[in-house]
C-alpha positions as CSV (number, residue, x, y, z in Angstrom):
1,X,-1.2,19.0,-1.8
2,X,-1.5,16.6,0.7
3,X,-4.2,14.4,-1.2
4,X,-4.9,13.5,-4.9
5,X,-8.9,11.7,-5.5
6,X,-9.2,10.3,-8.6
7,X,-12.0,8.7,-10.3
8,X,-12.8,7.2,-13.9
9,X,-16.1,6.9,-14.8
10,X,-17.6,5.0,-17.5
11,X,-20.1,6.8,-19.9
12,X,-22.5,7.6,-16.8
13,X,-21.1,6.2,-13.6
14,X,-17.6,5.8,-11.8
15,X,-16.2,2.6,-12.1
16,X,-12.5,2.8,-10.2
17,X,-11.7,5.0,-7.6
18,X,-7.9,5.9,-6.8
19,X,-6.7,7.9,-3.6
20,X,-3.5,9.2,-3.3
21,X,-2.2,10.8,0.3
22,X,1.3,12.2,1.6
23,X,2.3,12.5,4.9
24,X,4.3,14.9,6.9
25,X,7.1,16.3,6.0
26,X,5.2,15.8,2.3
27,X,7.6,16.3,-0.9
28,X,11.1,17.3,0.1
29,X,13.7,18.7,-3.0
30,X,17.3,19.0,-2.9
31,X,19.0,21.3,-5.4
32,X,23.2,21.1,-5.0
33,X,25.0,23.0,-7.5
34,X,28.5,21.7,-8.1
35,X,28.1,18.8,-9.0
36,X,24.1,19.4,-10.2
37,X,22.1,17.2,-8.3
38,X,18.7,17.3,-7.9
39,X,16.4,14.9,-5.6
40,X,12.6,14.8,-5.1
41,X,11.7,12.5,-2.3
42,X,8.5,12.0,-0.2
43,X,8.7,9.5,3.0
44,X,5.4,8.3,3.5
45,X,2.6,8.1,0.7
46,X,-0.6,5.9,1.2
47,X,-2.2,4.8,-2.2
48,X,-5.6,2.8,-2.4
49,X,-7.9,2.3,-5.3
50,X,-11.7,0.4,-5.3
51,X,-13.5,-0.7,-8.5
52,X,-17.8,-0.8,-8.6
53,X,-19.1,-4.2,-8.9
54,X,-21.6,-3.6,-11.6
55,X,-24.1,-6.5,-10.7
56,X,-24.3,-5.0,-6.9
57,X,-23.5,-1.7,-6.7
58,X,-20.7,-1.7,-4.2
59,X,-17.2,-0.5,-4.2
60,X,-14.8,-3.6,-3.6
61,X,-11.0,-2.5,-3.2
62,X,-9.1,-3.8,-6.0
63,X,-5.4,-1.9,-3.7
64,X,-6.0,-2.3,-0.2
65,X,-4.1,0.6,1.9
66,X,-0.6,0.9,0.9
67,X,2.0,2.9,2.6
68,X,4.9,4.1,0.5
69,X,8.1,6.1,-0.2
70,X,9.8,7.4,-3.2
71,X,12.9,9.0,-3.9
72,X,13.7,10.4,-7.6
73,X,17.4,11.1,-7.9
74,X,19.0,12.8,-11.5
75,X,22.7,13.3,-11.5
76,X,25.1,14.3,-14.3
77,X,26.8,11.6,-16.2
78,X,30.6,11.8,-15.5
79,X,32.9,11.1,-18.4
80,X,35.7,8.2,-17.8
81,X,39.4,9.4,-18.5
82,X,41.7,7.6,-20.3
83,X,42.5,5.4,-17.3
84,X,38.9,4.5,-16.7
85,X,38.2,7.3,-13.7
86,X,35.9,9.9,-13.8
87,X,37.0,14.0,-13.6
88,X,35.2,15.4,-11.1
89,X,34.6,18.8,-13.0
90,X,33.7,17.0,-16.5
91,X,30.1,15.6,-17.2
92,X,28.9,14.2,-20.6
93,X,26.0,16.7,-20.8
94,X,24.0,13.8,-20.4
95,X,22.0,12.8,-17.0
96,X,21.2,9.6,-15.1
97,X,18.2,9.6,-12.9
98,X,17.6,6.4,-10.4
99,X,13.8,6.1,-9.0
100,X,13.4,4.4,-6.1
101,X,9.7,3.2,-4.4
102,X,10.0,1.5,-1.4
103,X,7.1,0.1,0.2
104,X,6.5,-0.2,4.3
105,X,4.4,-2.9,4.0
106,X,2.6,-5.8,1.5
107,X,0.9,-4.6,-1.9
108,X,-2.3,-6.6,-1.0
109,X,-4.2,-6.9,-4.9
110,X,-7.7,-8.2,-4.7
111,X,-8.1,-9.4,-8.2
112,X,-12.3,-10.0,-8.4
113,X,-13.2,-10.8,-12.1
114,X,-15.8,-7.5,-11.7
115,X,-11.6,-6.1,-11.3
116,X,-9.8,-7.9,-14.1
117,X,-13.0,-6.6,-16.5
118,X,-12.3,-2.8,-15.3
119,X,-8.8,-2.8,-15.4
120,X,-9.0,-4.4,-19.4
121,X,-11.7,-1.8,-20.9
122,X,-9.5,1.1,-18.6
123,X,-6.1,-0.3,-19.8
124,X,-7.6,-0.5,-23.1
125,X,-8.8,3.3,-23.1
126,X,-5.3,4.3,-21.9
127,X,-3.4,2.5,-24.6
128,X,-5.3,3.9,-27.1
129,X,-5.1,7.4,-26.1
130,X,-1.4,7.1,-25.7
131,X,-0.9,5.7,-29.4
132,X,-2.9,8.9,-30.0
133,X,-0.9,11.3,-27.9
134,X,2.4,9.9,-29.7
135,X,1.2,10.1,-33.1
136,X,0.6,13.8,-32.5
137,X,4.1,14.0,-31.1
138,X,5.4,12.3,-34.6
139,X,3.5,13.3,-37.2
């Protein structure tokens, strides 16, 4: 995968477009045994994203290019001794994962009200179908 196109349309027509791309080497993992540590990282990621301005009909970018890195990290939990130090063979069963996103450059947000409308009604629609998706997960 070395890009991801996205686009939400409205009932008839898209209305924010979102464009994902990695870079060589691409996503790197890291599986170490003893102690388990697992690591997802990719170096270089570009993200952009353009809303339609209704009253003209043109794409206006609401993310200009931005170039990116992230690193996901989970390692055990190690439990503290009586003196406060941690065993090196004993974990908690629990796990602690650090996420890191480091950017290479300025976010650059172009914040049109045509933009701030989009981004309400399509935060709107993804709050609600959360609140959906977790009710399922409750009920």
């Amino acid at each position: 995968l070395k890009a991801l196109d996205v686009s939400l349309s409205d009932s008839t027509v898209a209305i924010l477009r979102l464009r994902f791309l990695m870079f060589q080497p691409g996503l790197v993992m890291y599986l170490q045994n003893a102690p388990l540590i697992t690591s997802l990282h990719v170096e270089n990621c570009l993200v952009e994203a353009d809303t339609l301005r209704m009253e003209t009909g043109a794409w206006e970018p609401l993310v200009e290019p931005f170039h990116f890195g992230i690193e996901v990290v989970q390692t055990p939990e190690m439990e503290a001794g009586k003196d406060g130090a941690s065993s090196v063979g004993s974990t908690s069963g629990c796990s602690a994962t650090r996420a890191t996103i480091s950017g290479r450059g300025p976010l650059l947000l172009n914040l049109t009200p045509s933009a701030v409308r989009i981004g309400g009604r399509v935060a709107g629609l993804f709050g609600s179908s959360l609140v959906t998706a977790l009710s399922q997960f409750t009920a």
